[in-house]
Amino acid sequence: MSETRPTPESTASVSEAMKSSDASCRDAGLLLFWMAATWAVAGALLGLLSSLKFHGPGMGSGAVLTYGRVYPASNFLLFYGALAQAAIGVMLWLIARLSGRPLASAWMVLPGGLSWNLGVLSGAGAILTGNATGISGFEIPRGPAVMMLAGYCAMALPGLLTLMTRRDKPWYVSECFLLAALFWFPWAFSTAILFIHVFPARGMMLVLVGEWQYSNLSRVWLALIAYAVLFYMVPKLARRPLESGPTAAFTFWLTVFFSSWIAVPPGSPVPAWLQGVSGLAAMVSVAPMLAAVTNLRATCGDQAEAIRSQPGGICFLVSIPCLLVASLLQAGASFRGVADVLGYTFFEMGLHTVFTGGFVGLTVLGAVLFALPRLTGVPWGAESMISMVGKLATGAVVVVGVSLLGAGILQGFAAADVSVPFETALKRGMGPFRLSTLGWLAGVGAAVVVWMQITALGWKVCSVCCIPPLFREMLPAGKAKKAEVAA
Amino acid sequence: MLRRVRLLPSQLMKSKSSKPPAPLIGPEPAEPQVGRSAIPLWLVMAVGVLFYLGSMYLEQTGGGFHAEVFEPHRSIKVVRDLQPKDEGGRLIALGKAKYEQTCQLCHQATGLGVVGQFPPLAGSEWVTTPGIARLTRIILHGVSGPIEVKGVKWEAAMPPFGSAFTDEEIAAIMAYIRTQKDWGNSASSVKVEDVAAIRKATGDRAPWTADELLKIPESE
Amino acid sequence: MGTAWCGLIFAPHLQLGALQPAPSVGISSALYPTRLEGRSQQGAEVYRSLGCAHCHSQNVRGNVADLSRWGPRRTVSRDYLYDEPPLPGTLRIGPDLSNAGARQPDAAWHLAHLYQPRSKVVKSLMPPYPFLFEVRKIGEAPSPKALRLESPYAPPEGFEVVPKHEAEVLVAYLLDRKKSVALFEAPMPSSLKKEEAGATNAPTGAVAP
């Protein structure tokens, strides 16, 4: 329950401001979320295929469909094509809302989005045709990378301008997160382009730069956006104030300072101090995570049911435990002894799924499901479908994450025992791994359903003004209306 | 119908807001407020504890930020101490490592081989010959066909390892297995140049048979 | 933002950026590493483009298990100096390949394994790479490069499987994988305990090399 009841006038003016800022993000939101859903379907299908290959390695022959290309392509499409793009859309929407004014120069998002998506398309094509860089975390060649960076800058500029000309009102905590997030992506991404493509570093520095970039993007940039969404949506849906602003600021500063250092995988062939530093950072990063989780938990109170009843609300409820689990496991797995057992197994894949897919992915999905009807003024086609998206997505993340973590643990312990032949150690993890294919199936289902819903919603919006009157008459809906008018 | 077509998005929104809200957008909950509770003390302490633990971990494993300290070594002093001390010791250390990596898979760490599959090296007359001619040839080009080792007949099928190892590595392995006191071998060590000379003299060829090897004098 | 850049990009660059080949601590006075020769470099391109690094690591860590299985010593930054790019991998669904050339020096084994991994390793999870090979009618005489395969993987009667250029250079690259020269920062490890040293990587049911 709100502790302060807003006065009628302020409610009305807030409501008007909110509507106009939502409406200003309509085109941007539609483009980014629809393209994100499209890439999500493509990425999930490729992910399903790469998971299926473990059931029968001979599946899908041919160079383009070989596992070594399908797997990085799937990762790339899901991370950059779907998740990052949707996160940018959510970031812009939230900035506009919290600034209390329409998105400034919103037209820039359209060419920016075009450039980004062209980059994603050509990047995925490059990976599938064997032109990947081979550096994990930064597989794309120079051209697509530059297109994506340029696209991002064009998309982020409206956000920055909006924040700079925001209405005179107190800063909400999420705005600080979003301001930092605006800058974090180009900083990390441009460093990677610079040191991998423009002035290539030698030897292990290339790998280090790629890992640093990917870690910063997923653990800081996307995490900042996800935190911003959670700190906004959870109090809003629970109709209670955010428990503690200072604690949220605590989360912000510690995430920004420490999470950016968790880049070096333990066991890497780099001087030992790099892994020590990353381990220290991973341990300290548990604190901001705990701060956020307890803050949100206290905010939610007994209103979990209220949140769950919203379409897509279950995403928020599951993403918070995902954050908790992933951060604790990350800290634990940074220790040398643990990493010696769990390194190079499916455990790391599972950790990535739980953090990036679970915490960030589900949060952004929940935000998209909440925001899109409000941006466009058109409700979702069917609430049951949207609930299903939420359930499928959370189910997918949990099943894939848990099964990979389990597979990794079994594999790791078997491989650490030198009396076990390597092939046997590998096979020990296969049981749980095969379960993850079911998770991928659910993920494909969620992606397809959300794509269909967004397409239907977008069609309703675009068909109003984008299709010339002449063609509208030819459509069945147009013919029906014509008959109606004539009658 | 034509009038409706020309509606701009904002007008569309206005017309919708005058009707009761569509069921699936629902009434918009109020914008969230921010509570003012202070940061819990336990969180601040947690940061301190975690930072302390992390720093201890870094100190133990960081190797003093030295560029040449890699896991699992703890410090540059440890790395320095691990450097081999003398020429002969260096060769045998290299040979031991190479043996453990490759030869051990068949001939076992104990040098006893596997009954019925791989002949032993411990106490083997082929290993402890006064000269290195036979042993070098075995490693370079392999052995096939019947061979007798320590009075037991074997059907040899050892592949060639000449291309897998350099001359120093072969010399090192031979130095190691010839001088392994644990196995009861105490033959002489080996010189790299001798191995190089034999490789040059024999060139590329099929695996040796026991008869061919026995024709070469032991003392060479 | 800047602190992490300094800490994880700039500082390591100061340490690793100017890395040069170094003389081995062993006997040889030759510098290590050396640039890959032509065929191996081409093979490295094939390795990268097929994404082999997504299943195979090329990094021996410092723990007992890694040293026993993939040894003889842990890999360090200098090992990757001339790998463009280095491919230490992130997952080990297949054996570590840092020392593949030392462990399995038989090119014919590698070619047959690439064509159909299950012909060499029972129930292998590795996908086959038939597109790196050509199945063609035997001409006047069988090609000396033809793979020797047993049924059910052998080609039909009158046909032979011949590696294409990509397969040959890839195998040349694999045979070149030997990261075992002793360096100052990577001395050969002291003896492993006898029981620990009995590590076996031989796949169950595989044909002994």
PDB file of C-alpha atoms in Angstrom, chain C residues 58-174:
ATOM      1  CA  GLN C  58      43.947 -25.599 -25.654  1.00  0.00           C
ATOM      2  CA  ASN C  59      44.977 -24.721 -22.175  1.00  0.00           C
ATOM      3  CA  VAL C  60      46.597 -26.983 -19.630  1.00  0.00           C
ATOM      4  CA  ARG C  61      45.927 -25.658 -16.155  1.00  0.00           C
ATOM      5  CA  GLY C  62      48.194 -26.090 -13.164  1.00  0.00           C
ATOM      6  CA  ASN C  63      46.230 -28.712 -11.258  1.00  0.00           C
ATOM      7  CA  VAL C  64      47.130 -32.373 -10.964  1.00  0.00           C
ATOM      8  CA  ALA C  65      44.314 -33.616 -13.215  1.00  0.00           C
ATOM      9  CA  ASP C  66      45.212 -31.352 -16.118  1.00  0.00           C
ATOM     10  CA  LEU C  67      48.919 -31.995 -15.817  1.00  0.00           C
ATOM     11  CA  SER C  68      48.379 -35.746 -15.727  1.00  0.00           C
ATOM     12  CA  ARG C  69      45.989 -35.825 -18.648  1.00  0.00           C
ATOM     13  CA  TRP C  70      47.243 -33.131 -20.949  1.00  0.00           C
ATOM     14  CA  GLY C  71      50.655 -32.188 -19.570  1.00  0.00           C
ATOM     15  CA  PRO C  72      53.600 -32.082 -19.353  1.00  0.00           C
ATOM     16  CA  ARG C  73      53.417 -28.555 -18.019  1.00  0.00           C
ATOM     17  CA  ARG C  74      50.850 -25.813 -17.726  1.00  0.00           C
ATOM     18  CA  THR C  75      50.432 -23.467 -20.686  1.00  0.00           C
ATOM     19  CA  VAL C  76      51.378 -19.829 -20.261  1.00  0.00           C
ATOM     20  CA  SER C  77      50.860 -16.618 -22.192  1.00  0.00           C
ATOM     21  CA  ARG C  78      54.052 -17.009 -24.155  1.00  0.00           C
ATOM     22  CA  ASP C  79      52.760 -20.235 -25.678  1.00  0.00           C
ATOM     23  CA  TYR C  80      50.081 -18.296 -27.527  1.00  0.00           C
ATOM     24  CA  LEU C  81      52.298 -15.499 -28.731  1.00  0.00           C
ATOM     25  CA  TYR C  82      52.079 -16.405 -32.394  1.00  0.00           C
ATOM     26  CA  ASP C  83      48.594 -17.861 -32.390  1.00  0.00           C
ATOM     27  CA  GLU C  84      46.360 -15.455 -34.245  1.00  0.00           C
ATOM     28  CA  PRO C  85      44.033 -15.507 -32.422  1.00  0.00           C
ATOM     29  CA  PRO C  86      44.831 -17.700 -29.463  1.00  0.00           C
ATOM     30  CA  LEU C  87      42.157 -20.280 -28.969  1.00  0.00           C
ATOM     31  CA  PRO C  88      42.383 -21.466 -25.364  1.00  0.00           C
ATOM     32  CA  GLY C  89      38.724 -22.426 -25.514  1.00  0.00           C
ATOM     33  CA  THR C  90      35.987 -22.189 -22.929  1.00  0.00           C
ATOM     34  CA  LEU C  91      34.623 -25.690 -22.745  1.00  0.00           C
ATOM     35  CA  ARG C  92      36.112 -29.145 -22.769  1.00  0.00           C
ATOM     36  CA  ILE C  93      33.644 -31.454 -24.450  1.00  0.00           C
ATOM     37  CA  GLY C  94      36.579 -33.097 -26.143  1.00  0.00           C
ATOM     38  CA  PRO C  95      40.205 -33.623 -25.155  1.00  0.00           C
ATOM     39  CA  ASP C  96      42.472 -30.658 -24.650  1.00  0.00           C
ATOM     40  CA  LEU C  97      44.531 -30.121 -27.777  1.00  0.00           C
ATOM     41  CA  SER C  98      47.519 -28.161 -26.472  1.00  0.00           C
ATOM     42  CA  ASN C  99      49.732 -31.200 -26.938  1.00  0.00           C
ATOM     43  CA  ALA C 100      47.702 -33.159 -29.458  1.00  0.00           C
ATOM     44  CA  GLY C 101      50.696 -33.512 -31.730  1.00  0.00           C
ATOM     45  CA  ALA C 102      52.744 -35.125 -29.016  1.00  0.00           C
ATOM     46  CA  ARG C 103      49.988 -37.415 -27.763  1.00  0.00           C
ATOM     47  CA  GLN C 104      48.881 -38.666 -31.144  1.00  0.00           C
ATOM     48  CA  PRO C 105      51.519 -38.147 -33.826  1.00  0.00           C
ATOM     49  CA  ASP C 106      49.779 -40.301 -36.420  1.00  0.00           C
ATOM     50  CA  ALA C 107      48.314 -38.149 -39.202  1.00  0.00           C
ATOM     51  CA  ALA C 108      46.249 -41.041 -40.544  1.00  0.00           C
ATOM     52  CA  TRP C 109      44.528 -41.403 -37.165  1.00  0.00           C
ATOM     53  CA  HIS C 110      43.629 -37.720 -37.143  1.00  0.00           C
ATOM     54  CA  LEU C 111      42.266 -37.815 -40.688  1.00  0.00           C
ATOM     55  CA  ALA C 112      40.109 -40.860 -40.016  1.00  0.00           C
ATOM     56  CA  HIS C 113      38.936 -39.293 -36.757  1.00  0.00           C
ATOM     57  CA  LEU C 114      37.926 -36.071 -38.518  1.00  0.00           C
ATOM     58  CA  TYR C 115      36.035 -37.975 -41.196  1.00  0.00           C
ATOM     59  CA  GLN C 116      34.123 -40.077 -38.720  1.00  0.00           C
ATOM     60  CA  PRO C 117      35.072 -39.756 -35.040  1.00  0.00           C
ATOM     61  CA  ARG C 118      33.153 -42.894 -34.131  1.00  0.00           C
ATOM     62  CA  SER C 119      35.524 -44.946 -36.244  1.00  0.00           C
ATOM     63  CA  LYS C 120      38.227 -44.167 -33.698  1.00  0.00           C
ATOM     64  CA  VAL C 121      36.377 -43.464 -30.469  1.00  0.00           C
ATOM     65  CA  VAL C 122      33.389 -45.538 -29.462  1.00  0.00           C
ATOM     66  CA  LYS C 123      30.225 -43.414 -29.118  1.00  0.00           C
ATOM     67  CA  SER C 124      32.142 -40.218 -29.646  1.00  0.00           C
ATOM     68  CA  LEU C 125      30.221 -36.970 -29.191  1.00  0.00           C
ATOM     69  CA  MET C 126      32.254 -35.213 -31.847  1.00  0.00           C
ATOM     70  CA  PRO C 127      30.347 -34.462 -35.046  1.00  0.00           C
ATOM     71  CA  PRO C 128      31.779 -35.901 -38.258  1.00  0.00           C
ATOM     72  CA  TYR C 129      33.296 -33.574 -40.833  1.00  0.00           C
ATOM     73  CA  PRO C 130      32.644 -35.363 -44.118  1.00  0.00           C
ATOM     74  CA  PHE C 131      32.679 -32.062 -46.023  1.00  0.00           C
ATOM     75  CA  LEU C 132      36.423 -31.875 -45.437  1.00  0.00           C
ATOM     76  CA  PHE C 133      36.813 -35.042 -47.484  1.00  0.00           C
ATOM     77  CA  GLU C 134      35.912 -36.283 -50.876  1.00  0.00           C
ATOM     78  CA  VAL C 135      34.398 -39.678 -51.566  1.00  0.00           C
ATOM     79  CA  ARG C 136      35.375 -40.560 -55.120  1.00  0.00           C
ATOM     80  CA  LYS C 137      35.677 -43.527 -57.406  1.00  0.00           C
ATOM     81  CA  ILE C 138      39.008 -45.273 -57.233  1.00  0.00           C
ATOM     82  CA  GLY C 139      41.014 -44.452 -60.343  1.00  0.00           C
ATOM     83  CA  GLU C 140      43.657 -46.711 -61.832  1.00  0.00           C
ATOM     84  CA  ALA C 141      45.139 -47.303 -58.425  1.00  0.00           C
ATOM     85  CA  PRO C 142      43.994 -46.302 -54.927  1.00  0.00           C
ATOM     86  CA  SER C 143      45.274 -42.901 -53.890  1.00  0.00           C
ATOM     87  CA  PRO C 144      48.117 -43.016 -51.344  1.00  0.00           C
ATOM     88  CA  LYS C 145      46.163 -40.435 -49.338  1.00  0.00           C
ATOM     89  CA  ALA C 146      43.041 -42.579 -49.122  1.00  0.00           C
ATOM     90  CA  LEU C 147      41.820 -43.160 -45.577  1.00  0.00           C
ATOM     91  CA  ARG C 148      41.819 -46.673 -44.192  1.00  0.00           C
ATOM     92  CA  LEU C 149      38.404 -47.140 -42.656  1.00  0.00           C
ATOM     93  CA  GLU C 150      36.637 -50.197 -41.355  1.00  0.00           C
ATOM     94  CA  SER C 151      32.977 -50.919 -41.944  1.00  0.00           C
ATOM     95  CA  PRO C 152      30.455 -49.513 -41.267  1.00  0.00           C
ATOM     96  CA  TYR C 153      32.345 -46.300 -41.974  1.00  0.00           C
ATOM     97  CA  ALA C 154      34.216 -47.424 -45.031  1.00  0.00           C
ATOM     98  CA  PRO C 155      33.009 -46.099 -48.377  1.00  0.00           C
ATOM     99  CA  PRO C 156      31.168 -48.432 -50.755  1.00  0.00           C
ATOM    100  CA  GLU C 157      33.125 -50.888 -52.867  1.00  0.00           C
ATOM    101  CA  GLY C 158      35.164 -49.159 -55.550  1.00  0.00           C
ATOM    102  CA  PHE C 159      35.200 -45.810 -53.759  1.00  0.00           C
ATOM    103  CA  GLU C 160      37.805 -44.165 -51.596  1.00  0.00           C
ATOM    104  CA  VAL C 161      37.811 -41.285 -49.121  1.00  0.00           C
ATOM    105  CA  VAL C 162      40.452 -38.704 -49.837  1.00  0.00           C
ATOM    106  CA  PRO C 163      41.139 -35.669 -47.649  1.00  0.00           C
ATOM    107  CA  LYS C 164      40.685 -32.239 -49.160  1.00  0.00           C
ATOM    108  CA  HIS C 165      43.239 -29.513 -48.651  1.00  0.00           C
ATOM    109  CA  GLU C 166      41.427 -28.198 -45.556  1.00  0.00           C
ATOM    110  CA  ALA C 167      41.599 -31.557 -43.838  1.00  0.00           C
ATOM    111  CA  GLU C 168      45.292 -31.943 -44.542  1.00  0.00           C
ATOM    112  CA  VAL C 169      46.267 -28.526 -43.245  1.00  0.00           C
ATOM    113  CA  LEU C 170      44.045 -28.944 -40.215  1.00  0.00           C
ATOM    114  CA  VAL C 171      45.844 -32.163 -39.353  1.00  0.00           C
ATOM    115  CA  ALA C 172      49.187 -30.445 -39.934  1.00  0.00           C
ATOM    116  CA  TYR C 173      48.085 -27.813 -37.412  1.00  0.00           C
ATOM    117  CA  LEU C 174      47.036 -30.465 -34.899  1.00  0.00           C
TER     118      LEU C 174
END
